[in-house]
Coordinates of C-alpha atoms in Angstrom, one line a residue:
X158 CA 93.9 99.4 69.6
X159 CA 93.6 102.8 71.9
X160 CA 96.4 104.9 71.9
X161 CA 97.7 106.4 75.1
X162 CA 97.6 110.3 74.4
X163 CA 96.8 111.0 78.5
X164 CA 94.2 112.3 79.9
X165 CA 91.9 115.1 81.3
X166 CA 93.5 115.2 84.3
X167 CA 97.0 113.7 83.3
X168 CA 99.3 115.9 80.9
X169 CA 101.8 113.8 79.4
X170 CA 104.3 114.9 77.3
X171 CA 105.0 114.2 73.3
X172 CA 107.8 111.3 74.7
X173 CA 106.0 110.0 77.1
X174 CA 102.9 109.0 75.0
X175 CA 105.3 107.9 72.4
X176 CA 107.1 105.9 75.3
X177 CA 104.1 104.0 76.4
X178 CA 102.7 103.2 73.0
X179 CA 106.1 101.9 72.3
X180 CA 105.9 99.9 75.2
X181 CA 102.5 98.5 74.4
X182 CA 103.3 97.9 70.6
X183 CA 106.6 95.8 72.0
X184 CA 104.3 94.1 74.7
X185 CA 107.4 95.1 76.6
X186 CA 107.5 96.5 80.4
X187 CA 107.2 100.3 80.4
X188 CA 110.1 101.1 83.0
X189 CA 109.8 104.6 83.7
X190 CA 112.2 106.7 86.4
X191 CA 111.8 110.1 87.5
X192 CA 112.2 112.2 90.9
X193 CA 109.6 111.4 93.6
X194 CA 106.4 113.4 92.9
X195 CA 106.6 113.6 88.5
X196 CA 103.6 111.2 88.5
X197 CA 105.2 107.6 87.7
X198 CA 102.9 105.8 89.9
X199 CA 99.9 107.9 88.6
X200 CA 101.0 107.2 85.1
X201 CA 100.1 103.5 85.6
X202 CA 96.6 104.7 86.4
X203 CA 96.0 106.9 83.7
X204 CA 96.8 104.8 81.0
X205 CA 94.5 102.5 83.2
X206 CA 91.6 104.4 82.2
X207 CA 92.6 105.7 78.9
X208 CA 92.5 102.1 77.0
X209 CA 89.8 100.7 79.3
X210 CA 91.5 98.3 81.0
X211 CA 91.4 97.2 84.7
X212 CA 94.3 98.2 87.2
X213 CA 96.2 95.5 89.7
X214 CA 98.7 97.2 91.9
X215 CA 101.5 95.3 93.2
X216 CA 103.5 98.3 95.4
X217 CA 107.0 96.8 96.2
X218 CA 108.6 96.9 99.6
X219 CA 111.8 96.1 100.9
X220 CA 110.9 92.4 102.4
X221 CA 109.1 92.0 99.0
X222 CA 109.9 88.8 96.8
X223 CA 109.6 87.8 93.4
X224 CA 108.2 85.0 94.0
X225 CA 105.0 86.6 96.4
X226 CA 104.0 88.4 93.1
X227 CA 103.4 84.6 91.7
X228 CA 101.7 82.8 94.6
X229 CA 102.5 81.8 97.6
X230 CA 101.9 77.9 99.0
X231 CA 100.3 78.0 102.5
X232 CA 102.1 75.1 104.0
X233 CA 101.6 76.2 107.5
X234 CA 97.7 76.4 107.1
X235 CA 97.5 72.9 105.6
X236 CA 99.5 71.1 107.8
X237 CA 96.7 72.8 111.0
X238 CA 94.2 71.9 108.7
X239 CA 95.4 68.2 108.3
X240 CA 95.9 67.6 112.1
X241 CA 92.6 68.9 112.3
X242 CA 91.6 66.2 109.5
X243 CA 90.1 68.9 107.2
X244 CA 88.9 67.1 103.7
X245 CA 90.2 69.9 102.2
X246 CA 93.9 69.3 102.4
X247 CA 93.8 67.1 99.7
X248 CA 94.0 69.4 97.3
X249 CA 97.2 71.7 97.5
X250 CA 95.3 74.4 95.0
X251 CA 93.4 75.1 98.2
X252 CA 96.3 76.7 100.1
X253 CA 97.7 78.4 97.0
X254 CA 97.1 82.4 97.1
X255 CA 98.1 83.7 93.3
X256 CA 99.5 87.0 93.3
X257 CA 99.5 90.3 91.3
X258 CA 101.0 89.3 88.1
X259 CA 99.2 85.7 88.2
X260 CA 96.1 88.1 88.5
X261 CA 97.3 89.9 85.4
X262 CA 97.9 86.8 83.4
X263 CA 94.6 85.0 84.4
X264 CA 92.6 88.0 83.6
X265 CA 89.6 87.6 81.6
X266 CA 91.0 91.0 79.5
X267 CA 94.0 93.0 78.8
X268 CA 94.8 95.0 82.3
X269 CA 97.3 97.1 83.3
X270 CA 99.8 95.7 85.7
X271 CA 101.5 98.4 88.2
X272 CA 104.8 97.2 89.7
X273 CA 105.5 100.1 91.9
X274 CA 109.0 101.2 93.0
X275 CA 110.6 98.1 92.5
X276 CA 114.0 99.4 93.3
X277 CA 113.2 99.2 97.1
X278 CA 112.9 95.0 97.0
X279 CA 116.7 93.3 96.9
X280 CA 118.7 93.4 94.2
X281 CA 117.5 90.0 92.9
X282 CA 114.0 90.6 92.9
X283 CA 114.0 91.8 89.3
X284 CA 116.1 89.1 88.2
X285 CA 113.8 86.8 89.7
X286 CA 110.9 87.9 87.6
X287 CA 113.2 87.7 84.1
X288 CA 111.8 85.0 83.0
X289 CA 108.2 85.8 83.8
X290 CA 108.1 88.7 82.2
X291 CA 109.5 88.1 79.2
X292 CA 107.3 85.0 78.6
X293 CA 104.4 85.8 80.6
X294 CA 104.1 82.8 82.2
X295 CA 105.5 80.8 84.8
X296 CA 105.2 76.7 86.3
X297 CA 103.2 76.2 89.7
X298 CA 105.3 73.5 91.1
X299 CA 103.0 72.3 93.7
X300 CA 100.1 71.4 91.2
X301 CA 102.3 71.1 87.9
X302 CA 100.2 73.6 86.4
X303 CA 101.3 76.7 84.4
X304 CA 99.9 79.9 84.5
X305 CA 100.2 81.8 81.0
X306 CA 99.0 85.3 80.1
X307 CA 95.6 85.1 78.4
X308 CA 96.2 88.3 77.3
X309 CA 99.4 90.1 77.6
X310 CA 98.9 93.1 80.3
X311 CA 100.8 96.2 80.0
X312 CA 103.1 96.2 82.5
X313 CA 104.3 99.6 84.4
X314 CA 107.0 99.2 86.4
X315 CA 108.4 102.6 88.7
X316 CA 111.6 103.1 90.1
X317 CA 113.0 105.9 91.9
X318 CA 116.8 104.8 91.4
X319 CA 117.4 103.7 95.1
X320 CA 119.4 100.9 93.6
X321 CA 120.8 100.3 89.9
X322 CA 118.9 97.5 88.2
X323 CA 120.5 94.8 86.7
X324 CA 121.0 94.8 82.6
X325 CA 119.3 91.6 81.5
X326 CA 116.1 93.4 83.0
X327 CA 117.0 96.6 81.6
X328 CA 117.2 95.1 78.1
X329 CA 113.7 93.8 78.6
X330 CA 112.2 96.7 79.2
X331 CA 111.3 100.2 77.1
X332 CA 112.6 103.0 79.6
X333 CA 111.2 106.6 80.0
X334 CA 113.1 109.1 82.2
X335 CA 110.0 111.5 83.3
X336 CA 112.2 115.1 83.3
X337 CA 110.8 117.6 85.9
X338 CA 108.3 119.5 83.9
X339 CA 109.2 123.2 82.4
X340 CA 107.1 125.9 82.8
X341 CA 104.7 126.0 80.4
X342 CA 104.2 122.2 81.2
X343 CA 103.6 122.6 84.9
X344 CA 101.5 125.5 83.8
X345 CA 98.9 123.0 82.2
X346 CA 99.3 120.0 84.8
X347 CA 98.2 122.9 87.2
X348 CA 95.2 124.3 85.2
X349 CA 93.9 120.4 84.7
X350 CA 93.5 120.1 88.9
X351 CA 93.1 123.8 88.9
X352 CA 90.6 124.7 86.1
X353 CA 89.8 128.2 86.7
X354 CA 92.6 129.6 88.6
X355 CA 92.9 133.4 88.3
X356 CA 95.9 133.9 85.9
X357 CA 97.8 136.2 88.2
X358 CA 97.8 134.1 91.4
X359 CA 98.9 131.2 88.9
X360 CA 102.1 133.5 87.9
X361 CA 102.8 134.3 90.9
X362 CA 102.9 130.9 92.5
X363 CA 104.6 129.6 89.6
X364 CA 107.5 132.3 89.6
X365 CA 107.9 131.7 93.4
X366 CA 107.8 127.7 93.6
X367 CA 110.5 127.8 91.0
X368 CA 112.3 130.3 92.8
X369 CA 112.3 128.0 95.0
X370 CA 112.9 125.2 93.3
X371 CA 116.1 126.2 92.2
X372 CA 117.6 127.5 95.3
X373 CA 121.7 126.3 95.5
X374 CA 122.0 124.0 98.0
X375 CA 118.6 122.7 98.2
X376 CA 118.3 119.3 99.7
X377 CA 114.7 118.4 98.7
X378 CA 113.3 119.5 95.4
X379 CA 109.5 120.4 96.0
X380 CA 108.1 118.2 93.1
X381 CA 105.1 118.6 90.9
X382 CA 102.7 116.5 93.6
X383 CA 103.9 119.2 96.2
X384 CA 103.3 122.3 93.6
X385 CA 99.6 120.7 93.2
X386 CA 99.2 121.0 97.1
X387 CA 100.8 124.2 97.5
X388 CA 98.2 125.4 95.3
X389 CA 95.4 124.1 96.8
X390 CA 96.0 125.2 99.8
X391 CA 96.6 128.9 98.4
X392 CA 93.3 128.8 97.2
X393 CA 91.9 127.9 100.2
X394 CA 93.0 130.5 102.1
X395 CA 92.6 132.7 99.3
X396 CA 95.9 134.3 98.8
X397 CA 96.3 137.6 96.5
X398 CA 99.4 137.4 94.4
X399 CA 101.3 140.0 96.5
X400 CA 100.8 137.3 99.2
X401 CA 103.4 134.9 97.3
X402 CA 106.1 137.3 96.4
X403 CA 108.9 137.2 98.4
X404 CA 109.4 140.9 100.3
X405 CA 110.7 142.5 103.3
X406 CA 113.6 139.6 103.5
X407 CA 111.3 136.7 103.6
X408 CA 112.6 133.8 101.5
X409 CA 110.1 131.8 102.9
X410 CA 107.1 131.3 100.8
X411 CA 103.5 131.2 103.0
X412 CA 102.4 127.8 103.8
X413 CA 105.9 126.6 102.9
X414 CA 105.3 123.4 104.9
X415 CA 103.7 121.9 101.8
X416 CA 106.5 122.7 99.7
X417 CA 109.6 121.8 101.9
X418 CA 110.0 118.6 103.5
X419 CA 113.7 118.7 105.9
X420 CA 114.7 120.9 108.3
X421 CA 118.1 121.3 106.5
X422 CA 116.1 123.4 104.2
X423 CA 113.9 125.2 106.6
X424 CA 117.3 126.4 107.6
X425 CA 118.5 127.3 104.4
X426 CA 116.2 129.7 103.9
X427 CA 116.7 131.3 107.4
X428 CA 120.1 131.6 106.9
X429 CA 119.0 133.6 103.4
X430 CA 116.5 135.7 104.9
X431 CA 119.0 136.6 107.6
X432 CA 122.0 137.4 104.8
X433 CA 119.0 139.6 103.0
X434 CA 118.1 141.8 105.8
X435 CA 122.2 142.0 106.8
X436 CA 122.9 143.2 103.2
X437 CA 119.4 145.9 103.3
X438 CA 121.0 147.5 106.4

């Protein structure tokens, strides 16, 4: 069996490849947290195309239930289509619509099942899906059938800790905090979408964005997603290193729109620029 190691364009760490082969090996859900940006959702895509196998997506909202993930019975459209004496309406497979992870289980192969932020749904929704995914299947009331997992997918589920999730799931899963990346890490992720950057524009943007990263009282983090754009975008415009240091009382960075996101911390930094030039006078 492939072994996720990451890929060209994905840099995963030493315990996050251990983490998902875990998770595969257990034919457990991978449940991996991290702050918005560290590449949870992309993770699910990566280890798509590193063992070959196809991707279904099921991204979670807050009116999103359990249950819409296993099908959902059309009642409404077979009761127009009876009054409209459709032939049709006597079979009630006709108006069931499977979902995402009936997708994954009917799958022809393995695939990789993506259940994206699922802290945003209500508080039951992963208690709803207990069951499922421990056993990887589930009963279709309507036609007595049951659905079971012709082979098991490898399940991905993301959460961005909007809500605590309850223990029984938590004990069903294998969980992987992704840590904001150090230096030298975020030094490769950047080379991998950057190949070819010069080295000293690289150090330069690298010892500002952290500088900036780690201002006190900073109410958005940029994350690594932002650090990839800020970089982009530097290139573009072709910026000289002397461009990204801070001088003259400027603590904001040039093009610092891709970096931060609230205007609490637009004003941060004007209030440090102004405390800079007060203290050069």
């Amino acid at each position: 069996m492939a072994r996720f190691e990451g890929t060209d364009s994905y840099i995963a760490t030493e315990g996050l490849a251990v983490a998902v082969n875990a998770a595969v090996a257990l034919g457990r859900p991978l449940l991996v947290k991290g702050e918005p940006g560290t590449g949870k959702t992309e993770l699910a895509r990566q280890i798509s195309a590193a063992l070959g196998a196809p991707l279904i997506e099921w991204h979670v909202k807050s009116t999103t239930r359990a249950a819409q993930g296993l099908y959902e019975y059309d009642a409404v459209n077979r009761l127009r289509d009876s009054q409209l004496g459709e032939a049709r309406t006597s079979d009630v497979a006709n108006y069931i619509r499977p979902g995402k992870l009936w997708e994954a289980l009917a799958a022809d192969e393995r695939v990789v099942l993506l259940i994206d932020e699922i802290d945003k749904a209500d508080i039951e929704f992963p208690n709803d899906l207990l069951q499922e995914l421990d056993r990887m299947e589930f009963h279709v009331y309507e036609t007595g059938e049951t659905v079971r997992a012709r082979h098991r997918p490898v399940v991905v589920i993301t959460s961005n800790d909007e809500k605590e999730l309850p223990d029984a799931f938590l004990r069903r899963c294998f969980f992987h905090y992704i840590p904001f990346p150090d230096e030298a890490t975020l030094r490769r992720i950047v080379e991998a979408h950057h190949p070819g950057v010069k080295d000293a524009v690289l150090e330069a943007a690298l010892e500002r964005f952290f500088e900036l990263r780690e201002t006190p009282g900073l109410k958005k983090k940029p994350s690594t997603s932002e650090m990839l754009d800020w970089l982009r975008l530097i290139l573009a415009e072709d910026l000289a290193p002397a461009d990204l240091r801070a001088r003259g009382g400027d603590a904001l960075p040039p093009l610092h729109g891709a970096l931060l996101k609230t205007e609490a911390d637009l004003h941060l930094f004007e209030r440090l620029a102004f405390m800079d030039r007060g203290t050069r006078r």
